[in-house]
Coordinates of C-alpha atoms and ligand atoms in Angstrom, one line a residue:
X21 CA -77.2 220.0 -14.0
X22 CA -80.6 218.4 -13.2
X23 CA -82.0 221.9 -12.4
X24 CA -80.9 223.5 -15.7
X25 CA -81.6 220.4 -17.9
X26 CA -78.0 219.5 -18.6
X27 CA -78.8 216.2 -17.0
X28 CA -82.0 214.2 -17.2
X29 CA -82.6 211.8 -14.4
X30 CA -82.9 208.2 -15.5
X31 CA -84.9 205.5 -13.6
X32 CA -83.1 205.6 -10.2
X33 CA -84.5 202.2 -9.2
X34 CA -83.2 200.3 -12.2
X35 CA -80.3 202.7 -13.1
X36 CA -79.1 204.3 -9.8
X37 CA -77.0 207.4 -10.2
X38 CA -77.4 207.3 -14.0
X39 CA -78.1 210.4 -16.1
X40 CA -78.8 211.3 -19.6
X41 CA -77.2 214.3 -21.4
X42 CA -78.4 215.5 -24.8
X43 CA -75.7 217.5 -26.7
X44 CA -76.5 220.1 -29.2
X45 CA -77.7 218.3 -32.4
X46 CA -74.9 219.9 -34.4
X47 CA -72.3 218.7 -31.9
X48 CA -72.4 214.9 -31.8
X49 CA -68.9 213.6 -32.6
X50 CA -65.3 214.7 -32.6
X51 CA -64.5 216.8 -35.7
X52 CA -61.3 215.9 -37.4
X53 CA -61.7 218.7 -40.0
X54 CA -61.7 221.3 -37.2
X55 CA -58.7 219.7 -35.3
X56 CA -55.3 221.4 -35.8
X57 CA -51.7 220.7 -34.9
X58 CA -50.1 224.1 -34.5
X59 CA -46.3 223.9 -34.8
X60 CA -43.9 226.6 -36.0
X61 CA -42.9 224.5 -39.0
X62 CA -45.7 222.9 -41.1
X63 CA -43.6 219.8 -41.8
X64 CA -43.5 219.0 -38.1
X65 CA -47.3 218.5 -38.2
X66 CA -46.9 216.5 -41.4
X67 CA -49.2 215.9 -44.4
X68 CA -51.9 213.9 -42.5
X69 CA -52.7 216.7 -39.9
X70 CA -54.5 220.0 -40.4
X71 CA -51.9 222.6 -39.6
X72 CA -51.9 226.3 -38.5
X73 CA -49.0 228.4 -37.2
X74 CA -49.3 228.9 -33.4
X75 CA -49.6 232.7 -33.6
X76 CA -52.2 232.5 -36.4
X77 CA -54.2 229.8 -34.5
X78 CA -54.2 231.9 -31.3
X79 CA -55.3 235.1 -33.2
X80 CA -58.1 233.1 -34.8
X81 CA -59.4 231.5 -31.7
X82 CA -58.8 234.2 -29.0
X83 CA -61.7 236.4 -30.2
X84 CA -64.0 233.4 -30.0
X85 CA -62.9 232.7 -26.4
X86 CA -63.3 236.4 -25.6
X87 CA -66.3 236.8 -23.2
X88 CA -67.5 233.3 -24.0
X89 CA -67.7 232.2 -20.4
X90 CA -69.5 235.3 -19.2
X91 CA -72.4 234.4 -16.9
X92 CA -71.3 230.8 -16.7
X93 CA -69.6 228.8 -14.0
X94 CA -65.9 228.2 -14.7
X95 CA -64.7 224.8 -13.6
X96 CA -61.0 224.3 -12.9
X97 CA -60.3 220.5 -13.3
X98 CA -56.9 219.2 -12.2
X99 CA -56.5 215.6 -13.3
X100 CA -54.0 212.7 -13.6
X101 CA -53.8 210.7 -16.7
X102 CA -52.6 207.3 -15.4
X103 CA -52.7 205.5 -12.0
X104 CA -52.3 207.9 -9.1
X105 CA -49.0 206.4 -8.0
X106 CA -47.4 205.6 -11.4
X107 CA -44.2 207.2 -12.3
X108 CA -45.5 207.2 -15.9
X109 CA -48.7 209.2 -15.2
X110 CA -49.0 212.9 -16.2
X111 CA -51.0 215.8 -15.0
X112 CA -53.4 218.1 -16.9
X113 CA -55.5 221.0 -15.8
X114 CA -58.6 221.7 -17.9
X115 CA -60.5 225.0 -17.5
X116 CA -64.0 224.6 -18.8
X117 CA -67.4 226.2 -18.7
X118 CA -69.2 222.9 -19.1
X119 CA -70.5 221.1 -16.0
X120 CA -71.0 218.0 -18.2
X121 CA -67.4 218.0 -19.2
X122 CA -66.3 218.4 -15.6
X123 CA -68.5 215.5 -14.5
X124 CA -67.3 213.3 -17.4
X125 CA -63.6 214.1 -16.6
X126 CA -64.3 212.9 -13.1
X127 CA -65.1 209.5 -14.5
X128 CA -62.5 209.4 -17.3
X129 CA -59.5 210.5 -15.2
X130 CA -58.2 210.7 -11.6
X131 CA -59.6 214.2 -10.9
X132 CA -59.4 216.6 -8.1
X133 CA -57.4 216.4 -4.8
X134 CA -55.3 213.4 -6.0
X135 CA -54.1 215.5 -8.9
X136 CA -53.4 218.6 -6.8
X137 CA -51.6 216.6 -4.2
X138 CA -49.4 215.0 -6.9
X139 CA -48.8 218.3 -8.6
X140 CA -47.8 220.2 -5.5
X141 CA -46.0 223.4 -6.5
X142 CA -44.7 222.0 -9.7
X143 CA -45.7 223.6 -13.0
X144 CA -45.3 220.3 -14.9
X145 CA -48.8 219.9 -16.3
X146 CA -50.6 220.2 -19.6
X147 CA -53.0 223.2 -19.6
X148 CA -56.2 222.9 -21.5
X149 CA -58.6 225.7 -22.1
X150 CA -62.1 224.7 -23.1
X151 CA -65.3 226.7 -23.7
X152 CA -68.6 225.7 -25.2
X153 CA -68.6 229.1 -26.9
X154 CA -71.8 229.4 -28.9
X155 CA -71.6 225.9 -30.4
X156 CA -71.6 227.3 -33.9
X157 CA -69.6 224.8 -36.0
X158 CA -68.1 227.7 -37.9
X159 CA -66.6 228.9 -34.6
X160 CA -65.4 225.5 -33.4
X161 CA -61.7 224.7 -33.2
X162 CA -59.7 222.1 -31.5
X163 CA -56.1 223.5 -31.3
X164 CA -53.0 221.7 -30.1
X165 CA -49.7 223.4 -29.5
X166 CA -47.4 220.5 -28.8
X167 CA -44.3 222.7 -28.6
X168 CA -45.7 224.4 -25.5
X169 CA -47.8 221.4 -24.5
X170 CA -51.0 223.4 -24.6
X171 CA -54.6 222.7 -25.8
X172 CA -57.3 225.2 -26.7
X173 CA -60.8 223.9 -27.6
X174 CA -63.8 226.0 -28.3
X175 CA -67.3 225.6 -29.8
X176 CA -68.0 221.9 -28.9
X177 CA -69.1 220.1 -25.7
X178 CA -68.7 216.6 -27.1
X179 CA -66.4 213.8 -26.4
X180 CA -62.9 213.9 -27.8
X181 CA -63.4 217.6 -28.6
X182 CA -64.1 218.6 -25.0
X183 CA -62.8 216.0 -22.6
X184 CA -59.3 217.3 -23.1
X185 CA -57.5 214.5 -21.2
X186 CA -58.5 211.9 -23.8
X187 CA -57.6 212.3 -27.4
X188 CA -56.1 215.8 -27.1
X189 CA -53.7 215.1 -24.3
X190 CA -53.3 211.3 -24.0
X191 CA -52.7 210.9 -27.7
X192 CA -51.9 214.1 -29.6
X193 CA -49.8 216.0 -27.1
X194 CA -48.6 212.7 -25.4
X195 CA -47.4 211.3 -28.7
X196 CA -45.2 214.3 -29.2
X197 CA -43.9 214.1 -25.6
X198 CA -43.3 210.3 -26.1
X199 CA -41.2 210.9 -29.2
X200 CA -39.1 213.4 -27.3
X201 CA -38.8 211.3 -24.1
X202 CA -38.4 207.8 -25.7
X203 CA -41.8 206.2 -24.9
X204 CA -45.0 205.4 -26.8
X205 CA -48.5 206.9 -26.6
X206 CA -50.8 204.7 -28.6
X207 CA -54.4 204.3 -29.6
X208 CA -54.5 200.8 -28.1
X209 CA -56.6 198.7 -25.8
X210 CA -54.7 196.6 -23.2
X211 CA -55.9 193.2 -22.1
X212 CA -54.6 190.2 -20.2
X213 CA -55.2 186.7 -21.4
X214 CA -55.3 184.2 -18.5
X215 CA -54.3 180.6 -19.4
X216 CA -55.4 177.4 -17.5
X217 CA -52.4 177.6 -15.2
X218 CA -53.5 181.1 -14.1
X219 CA -50.6 182.9 -15.9
X220 CA -51.7 186.2 -17.5
X221 CA -50.1 187.4 -20.8
X222 CA -50.7 191.0 -21.7
X223 CA -51.4 192.3 -25.2
X224 CA -52.1 195.8 -26.6
X225 CA -54.1 196.3 -29.7
X226 CA -54.7 199.2 -32.1
X227 CA -57.9 199.3 -34.2
X228 CA -59.4 202.3 -36.0
X229 CA -62.6 203.8 -34.5
X230 CA -65.7 201.6 -35.0
X231 CA -63.8 198.3 -35.1
X232 CA -64.9 197.0 -31.7
X233 CA -61.9 197.9 -29.4
X234 CA -64.0 198.2 -26.3
X235 CA -65.8 194.9 -27.0
X236 CA -62.5 193.0 -27.5
X237 CA -61.0 194.5 -24.3
X238 CA -64.0 193.5 -22.3
X239 CA -64.7 190.1 -24.0
X240 CA -66.3 187.2 -22.3
X241 CA -64.1 184.3 -23.6
X242 CA -65.7 181.5 -25.5
X243 CA -62.9 179.3 -24.0
X244 CA -63.6 180.1 -20.4
X245 CA -64.5 176.4 -19.7
X246 CA -61.0 175.6 -20.9
X247 CA -59.4 178.1 -18.5
X248 CA -58.8 181.0 -20.9
X249 CA -60.2 184.3 -19.6
X250 CA -59.8 187.9 -20.7
X251 CA -59.0 190.7 -18.2
X252 CA -59.5 194.4 -19.1
X253 CA -56.7 196.9 -18.5
X254 CA -57.9 199.6 -20.9
X255 CA -60.1 200.0 -23.9
X256 CA -58.7 202.9 -25.9
X257 CA -55.2 204.3 -25.0
X258 CA -51.9 202.8 -23.9
X259 CA -48.8 204.6 -22.7
X260 CA -45.9 202.3 -23.0
X261 CA -42.3 202.6 -21.6
X262 CA -39.3 200.3 -21.8
X263 CA -38.3 199.5 -18.2
X264 CA -34.7 199.1 -16.9
X265 CA -34.8 195.3 -17.8
X266 CA -35.8 196.1 -21.4
X267 CA -39.4 195.0 -21.0
X268 CA -42.1 197.1 -22.7
X269 CA -44.7 198.0 -20.0
X270 CA -48.1 199.6 -20.5
X271 CA -50.4 201.7 -18.4
X272 CA -53.9 202.8 -19.2
X273 CA -53.9 206.6 -18.8
X274 CA -57.7 206.7 -18.4
X275 CA -60.0 205.8 -15.5
X276 CA -63.2 205.1 -17.5
X277 CA -64.8 204.0 -20.7
X278 CA -66.4 206.5 -23.1
X279 CA -67.9 203.8 -25.3
X280 CA -70.3 203.9 -28.2
X281 CA -73.7 202.6 -27.2
X282 CA -75.5 201.5 -30.4
X283 CA -74.8 197.9 -31.2
X284 CA -73.9 197.2 -27.5
X285 CA -75.9 194.3 -26.1
X286 CA -75.6 191.2 -24.0
X287 CA -73.9 189.3 -26.8
X288 CA -71.5 192.0 -28.0
X289 CA -70.4 193.2 -24.6
X290 CA -72.2 191.7 -21.6
X291 CA -69.6 193.1 -19.2
X292 CA -70.3 196.7 -20.2
X293 CA -74.1 196.1 -20.1
X294 CA -73.7 195.2 -16.4
X295 CA -71.2 197.9 -15.7
X296 CA -73.4 200.7 -17.0
X297 CA -76.4 199.8 -14.7
X298 CA -75.1 202.4 -12.2
X299 CA -73.0 205.6 -11.9
X300 CA -73.1 206.2 -15.7
X301 CA -73.5 209.2 -17.8
X302 CA -75.4 208.5 -21.1
X303 CA -75.1 210.9 -24.0
X304 CA -77.5 211.1 -26.9
X305 CA -79.2 207.7 -26.2
X306 CA -83.0 207.4 -26.3
X307 CA -85.1 207.0 -23.2
X308 CA -87.9 204.5 -22.7
X309 CA -91.3 205.3 -21.1
X310 CA -89.7 203.7 -17.9
X311 CA -86.9 206.3 -18.1
X312 CA -84.3 203.6 -19.0
X313 CA -81.6 204.2 -21.6
X314 CA -82.2 202.6 -25.1
X315 CA -80.4 202.4 -28.4
X316 CA -80.4 200.6 -31.6
X317 CA -79.0 197.1 -31.2
X318 CA -79.8 196.8 -27.4
X319 CA -81.5 193.6 -26.3
X320 CA -85.0 195.0 -26.1
X321 CA -87.4 196.0 -28.9
X322 CA -88.2 199.7 -29.4
X323 CA -91.5 200.6 -27.8
X324 CA -94.1 203.4 -28.1
X325 CA -93.6 206.2 -25.7
X326 CA -89.8 206.4 -26.2
X327 CA -88.1 209.8 -26.4
X328 CA -85.4 210.0 -29.1
X329 CA -81.9 211.5 -28.5
X330 CA -83.1 215.0 -29.4
X331 CA -85.9 214.8 -26.8
X332 CA -88.7 214.2 -29.3
X333 CA -91.4 211.5 -29.1
X334 CA -90.1 208.6 -31.2
X335 CA -92.3 206.7 -33.5
X336 CA -91.6 203.8 -35.8
X337 CA -90.2 205.1 -39.1
X338 CA -89.0 208.4 -37.5
X339 CA -85.3 207.4 -37.8
X340 CA -82.9 206.2 -35.2
X341 CA -84.0 206.7 -31.6
X342 CA -80.4 207.0 -30.4
X343 CA -77.7 208.9 -32.2
X344 CA -75.4 206.5 -33.9
X345 CA -72.5 208.0 -31.9
X346 CA -74.4 207.9 -28.6
X347 CA -72.1 207.1 -25.7
X348 CA -71.9 205.8 -22.1
X349 CA -69.3 207.2 -19.7
X350 CA -68.6 204.7 -16.9
X351 CA -65.8 204.1 -14.4
X352 CA -63.6 201.3 -15.6
X353 CA -63.6 199.8 -12.1
X354 CA -67.3 198.9 -12.5
X355 CA -66.6 196.2 -15.1
X356 CA -66.4 192.7 -13.7
X357 CA -63.7 192.0 -16.4
X358 CA -61.3 194.7 -14.9
X359 CA -57.9 193.2 -14.2
X360 CA -56.8 193.3 -10.5
X361 CA -53.6 194.8 -11.9
X362 CA -55.1 197.6 -14.0
X363 CA -53.7 200.3 -11.8
X364 CA -50.2 198.7 -11.1
X365 CA -47.9 201.8 -11.0
X366 CA -45.1 200.1 -13.0
X367 CA -47.5 199.1 -15.8
X368 CA -48.0 195.6 -17.3
X369 CA -45.5 193.7 -19.4
X370 CA -46.6 193.5 -23.1
X371 CA -45.9 190.3 -25.0
X372 CA -47.9 191.0 -28.1
X373 CA -48.9 194.1 -30.1
X374 CA -51.9 193.6 -32.4
X375 CA -53.0 195.8 -35.4
X376 CA -56.4 195.3 -37.0
X377 CA -58.9 196.8 -39.4
X378 CA -62.1 196.1 -41.1
X379 CA -61.3 194.5 -44.5
X380 CA -64.1 192.6 -46.2
X381 CA -61.9 190.9 -48.8
X382 CA -58.2 191.3 -48.3
X383 CA -56.6 190.5 -44.9
X384 CA -56.6 187.0 -43.3
X385 CA -58.1 186.4 -39.9
X386 CA -54.7 186.7 -38.3
X387 CA -51.0 186.8 -39.4
X388 CA -47.8 187.3 -37.5
X389 CA -45.0 189.6 -38.7
X390 CA -41.5 188.4 -39.1
X391 CA -39.8 190.8 -36.6
X392 CA -40.2 194.2 -35.1
X393 CA -39.3 196.1 -38.2
X394 CA -41.7 194.1 -40.4
X395 CA -44.3 194.6 -37.7
X396 CA -43.9 198.4 -37.8
X397 CA -44.4 198.2 -41.6
X398 CA -47.6 196.1 -41.0
X399 CA -48.8 198.9 -38.6
X400 CA -47.8 201.7 -41.0
X401 CA -49.8 200.1 -43.8
X402 CA -53.0 199.5 -41.8
X403 CA -56.3 200.4 -43.4
X404 CA -59.9 200.0 -42.5
X405 CA -63.2 200.1 -44.5
X406 CA -65.6 202.8 -43.3
X407 CA -69.0 201.9 -41.8
X408 CA -72.2 203.9 -42.5
X409 CA -72.2 205.3 -38.9
X410 CA -68.8 206.9 -39.3
X411 CA -69.0 208.7 -42.6
X412 CA -72.1 207.8 -44.6
X413 CA -69.9 206.1 -47.3
X414 CA -69.8 202.3 -46.8
X415 CA -66.8 200.1 -47.6
X416 CA -64.3 202.9 -48.5
X417 CA -60.9 201.9 -47.4
X418 CA -59.1 204.6 -45.4
X419 CA -55.4 204.3 -44.5
X420 CA -55.0 204.6 -40.8
X421 CA -51.4 203.7 -39.7
X422 CA -51.4 202.2 -36.2
X423 CA -55.0 203.6 -35.9
X424 CA -53.3 206.9 -35.2
X425 CA -54.2 209.0 -38.3
X426 CA -56.6 211.3 -36.3
X427 CA -54.4 211.3 -33.2
X428 CA -50.7 211.5 -34.0
X429 CA -49.5 214.9 -32.8
X430 CA -46.6 215.2 -35.3
X431 CA -45.4 214.1 -38.7
X432 CA -46.5 210.6 -39.2
X433 CA -43.4 209.6 -41.1
X434 CA -41.3 210.7 -38.1
X435 CA -43.8 208.6 -36.0
X436 CA -42.9 205.5 -38.0
X437 CA -39.2 206.4 -37.4
X438 CA -39.9 206.6 -33.6
X439 CA -41.6 203.1 -33.7
X440 CA -38.5 201.7 -35.5
X441 CA -36.2 203.3 -33.0
X442 CA -38.1 201.8 -30.0
X443 CA -37.7 198.1 -31.0
X444 CA -33.9 197.9 -30.4
X445 CA -34.4 199.3 -26.9
X446 CA -36.4 196.2 -25.9
X447 CA -34.7 193.0 -24.8
X448 CA -37.5 190.8 -26.1
X449 CA -39.7 193.0 -28.3
X450 CA -43.4 191.9 -28.3
X451 CA -44.5 189.8 -31.3
X452 CA -46.5 191.9 -33.7
X453 CA -49.7 190.5 -35.2
X454 CA -52.5 191.7 -37.6
X455 CA -56.1 190.6 -37.3
X456 CA -59.2 191.0 -39.3
X457 CA -62.5 189.9 -37.7
X458 CA -64.5 191.3 -40.7
X459 CA -63.6 189.2 -43.7
X460 CA -66.7 188.3 -45.8
X461 CA -67.4 185.4 -48.2
X462 CA -68.9 185.7 -51.7
X463 CA -72.4 185.8 -50.1
X464 CA -71.4 189.1 -48.3
X465 CA -71.7 187.4 -44.9
X466 CA -69.0 187.6 -42.2
X467 CA -66.8 184.4 -42.3
X468 CA -65.8 184.6 -38.6
X469 CA -68.3 184.8 -35.7
X470 CA -66.3 187.4 -33.8
X471 CA -67.0 188.6 -30.2
X472 CA -66.2 186.0 -27.6
X473 CA -64.8 183.6 -30.2
X474 CA -62.0 186.1 -30.9
X475 CA -60.3 184.6 -27.9
X476 CA -59.3 181.6 -30.1
X477 CA -57.1 184.0 -32.1
X478 CA -55.7 185.5 -28.9
X479 CA -54.9 181.9 -27.8
X480 CA -53.1 181.2 -31.0
X481 CA -51.0 184.3 -30.4
X482 CA -50.2 183.1 -26.9
X483 CA -49.2 179.7 -28.3
X484 CA -46.9 181.4 -30.8
X485 CA -45.4 183.5 -28.0
X486 CA -44.8 180.3 -26.0
X487 CA -43.5 178.5 -29.1
X488 CA -46.2 175.8 -28.9
X489 CA -47.6 175.9 -32.4
X490 CA -46.5 176.1 -36.0
X491 CA -47.4 178.7 -38.6
X492 CA -47.4 178.8 -42.4
X493 CA -45.3 181.4 -44.1
X494 CA -47.1 183.6 -46.7
X495 CA -45.7 186.7 -48.5
X496 CA -47.3 189.0 -45.9
X497 CA -46.4 187.1 -42.7
X498 CA -47.2 183.8 -40.9
X499 CA -50.8 182.5 -40.7
X500 CA -52.0 179.6 -38.5
X501 CA -51.6 176.1 -39.8
X502 CA -54.8 174.0 -40.1
X503 CA -54.5 172.4 -36.7
X504 CA -52.9 175.2 -34.7
X505 CA -56.1 177.3 -34.0
X506 CA -58.3 175.9 -31.3
X507 CA -61.7 175.5 -33.0
X508 CA -63.5 172.9 -30.8
X509 CA -67.0 173.8 -29.9
X510 CA -67.2 176.1 -32.9
X511 CA -69.2 175.1 -36.0
X512 CA -67.0 176.3 -38.8
X513 CA -66.1 174.4 -41.9
X514 CA -62.5 173.6 -43.1
X515 CA -63.4 175.5 -46.4
X516 CA -64.4 178.6 -44.4
X517 CA -61.2 178.4 -42.3
X518 CA -59.1 178.1 -45.5
X519 CA -60.9 181.2 -47.0
X520 CA -60.4 183.1 -43.7
X521 CA -56.7 182.4 -43.7
X522 CA -56.0 182.7 -47.4
X523 CA -53.6 185.3 -48.8
X524 CA -54.2 186.3 -52.5
X525 CA -51.0 187.7 -54.0
X526 CA -52.8 189.6 -56.7
X527 CA -55.0 191.4 -54.2
X528 CA -52.0 192.2 -52.0
X529 CA -50.1 193.5 -55.1
X530 CA -53.0 196.0 -55.7
X531 CA -52.9 196.8 -52.0
X532 CA -49.2 197.6 -52.2
X533 CA -50.0 200.1 -55.0
X534 CA -52.4 201.9 -52.7
X535 CA -49.8 201.8 -49.9
X536 CA -47.3 203.3 -52.3
X537 CA -49.7 206.2 -53.2
X538 CA -50.2 206.9 -49.5
X539 CA -46.5 206.9 -48.7
X540 CA -45.9 209.4 -51.5
X541 CA -47.4 212.0 -49.2
X542 CA -44.4 211.8 -46.9
X543 CA -41.8 212.7 -49.5
X544 CA -38.3 212.7 -48.0
X545 CA -39.6 212.0 -44.4
X546 CA -40.3 208.2 -44.8
X547 CA -37.7 206.1 -43.0
X548 CA -35.6 204.0 -45.3
X549 CA -36.5 200.9 -43.3
X550 CA -40.1 201.3 -44.3
X551 CA -39.1 201.5 -48.0
X552 CA -37.0 198.4 -47.5
X553 CA -39.9 196.4 -46.0
X554 CA -42.1 197.5 -48.9
X555 CA -39.6 196.3 -51.4
X556 CA -39.1 193.0 -49.6
X557 CA -42.9 192.5 -49.6
X558 CA -43.1 193.2 -53.3
X559 CA -40.3 190.6 -53.9
X560 CA -42.1 188.0 -51.8
X561 CA -45.4 188.7 -53.6
X562 CA -43.6 188.2 -56.9
X563 CA -41.9 185.0 -55.7
X564 CA -44.8 184.0 -53.6
X565 CA -42.7 181.7 -51.4
X566 CA -44.8 179.7 -48.9
X567 CA -43.5 177.4 -46.2
X568 CA -44.1 176.2 -42.6
X569 CA -42.4 177.8 -39.7
Ligands
LIG626 O1 -66.9 211.2 -31.2 C1 -66.2 211.3 -30.1 O2 -66.0 212.4 -29.6 C2 -65.7 210.1 -29.5 S1 -64.6 209.3 -30.5 C3 -63.9 208.0 -29.5 C4 -64.4 207.9 -28.2 C5 -63.9 206.9 -27.4 C6 -62.9 206.2 -27.8 N1 -62.4 206.3 -29.1 C7 -62.9 207.2 -29.9 C8 -62.3 207.3 -31.3 O3 -62.8 207.9 -32.2 O4 -61.3 206.6 -31.5
LIG627 MN1 -60.5 205.6 -29.8

């Protein structure tokens, strides 16, 4: 890769075994519009997925694959998604003509001999065929065939389009398998919150892309001096099973972090800044004159002599030096926040599920759902406002149930039904919360400091789980009472806290109209329980009953 320019060597003194890869400038992010779920019946893919019939999809893509690897090296990449010894792990085999993809898969999964040894002579694996093709966006397709557990991807060498273990297998194909087999494949980070006694409580959290999942999973707690510490288990995907005792247990199917670099610094994620000092592949970042990686929002100022992500000399005013979707790929084991239990074969017991989004005006800092069914409704009605980096349009609210809109491999209404069916299988279902770190005041500034201070909200959840604090009932769920959030050491006024926790029934009634319009897409498929929860919320908003629990 160094010889043919696929990799550029970074400063080996300050960044040992770190390399820079520059992707084609038309191939810089996963492409939802070119991603298809190919099922025999269109309704099995549902109204939120692009659909193609399997035979049509293969006829369309086969000619693009034809001869595409000629003259290239073909890599056969057997890999395990999940810890090597876990009964919940699954095997994939990716065939690719990209050395960068093979090297990245080695960081992101347990790849090679471990996978072959586990597979033995079994044919129980998910095959994935990948070729860079000619990188023409008009000849780029990411095809999923969940009925035969097969992935075909051509025309892109980037991220989720090309590292087939990640979004394609661990979410789209796995969500289909999970529905059939009675488990859950979710777009969730997994973290452990340690309390002063040393007890660790595990939580899984779903946020749409660009809401800071990796930063939350790797957080340095602002309450560390009080004995509260956050341990990382995973930053993007959780596979969860109900064990024989009725406990929901989660494994992280991945072995590394494929995180977004811009905005990452010693304040937003000190753990990953340390972790990425060695053995890291950087993609589409800029490079300083000292051959060190650089991006917008890093701790150092831009300097003359930098090379931008396209390999051109960067000058002030010439645009961003790093691509906004520039990435680091780093082994999870390199983070000092990694939990000593992150590879436990049986997975970790989950006590809380958290949904979240970026809502400037609407959602309070945190609220708790009434029960599992209500929590599923909270997840199904999630939405997040777009950032400039993602779409170019700022502040447009996009509905993203359970943060799975781009990743659910089947009809999303049936997915809600699957969530509803999972609750009764659990002896003590996790409490379900919703958070919003991004609420803004009238001056347009964020009301909550975020980052390491978010541990205060996690601590409130822990106190709720343990039955130690009260909550005030609102029409949407329960919010913290004035004294139940630990705010010592934080300079935030009572008025700001009131604003952060306020629930405005008029705003929520308008939100319910938007939810209704979204649900209309699902016609006859929407589970009745979701409709009942919607009606109950409307009634509560009309009556606006408030109390203390
Ligand atoms: O643009 C890409 O290919 C990466 S998108 C991504 C990467 C890591 C974790 N999550 C995401 C996502 O979009 O949710
Ligand atoms: Mn993700």
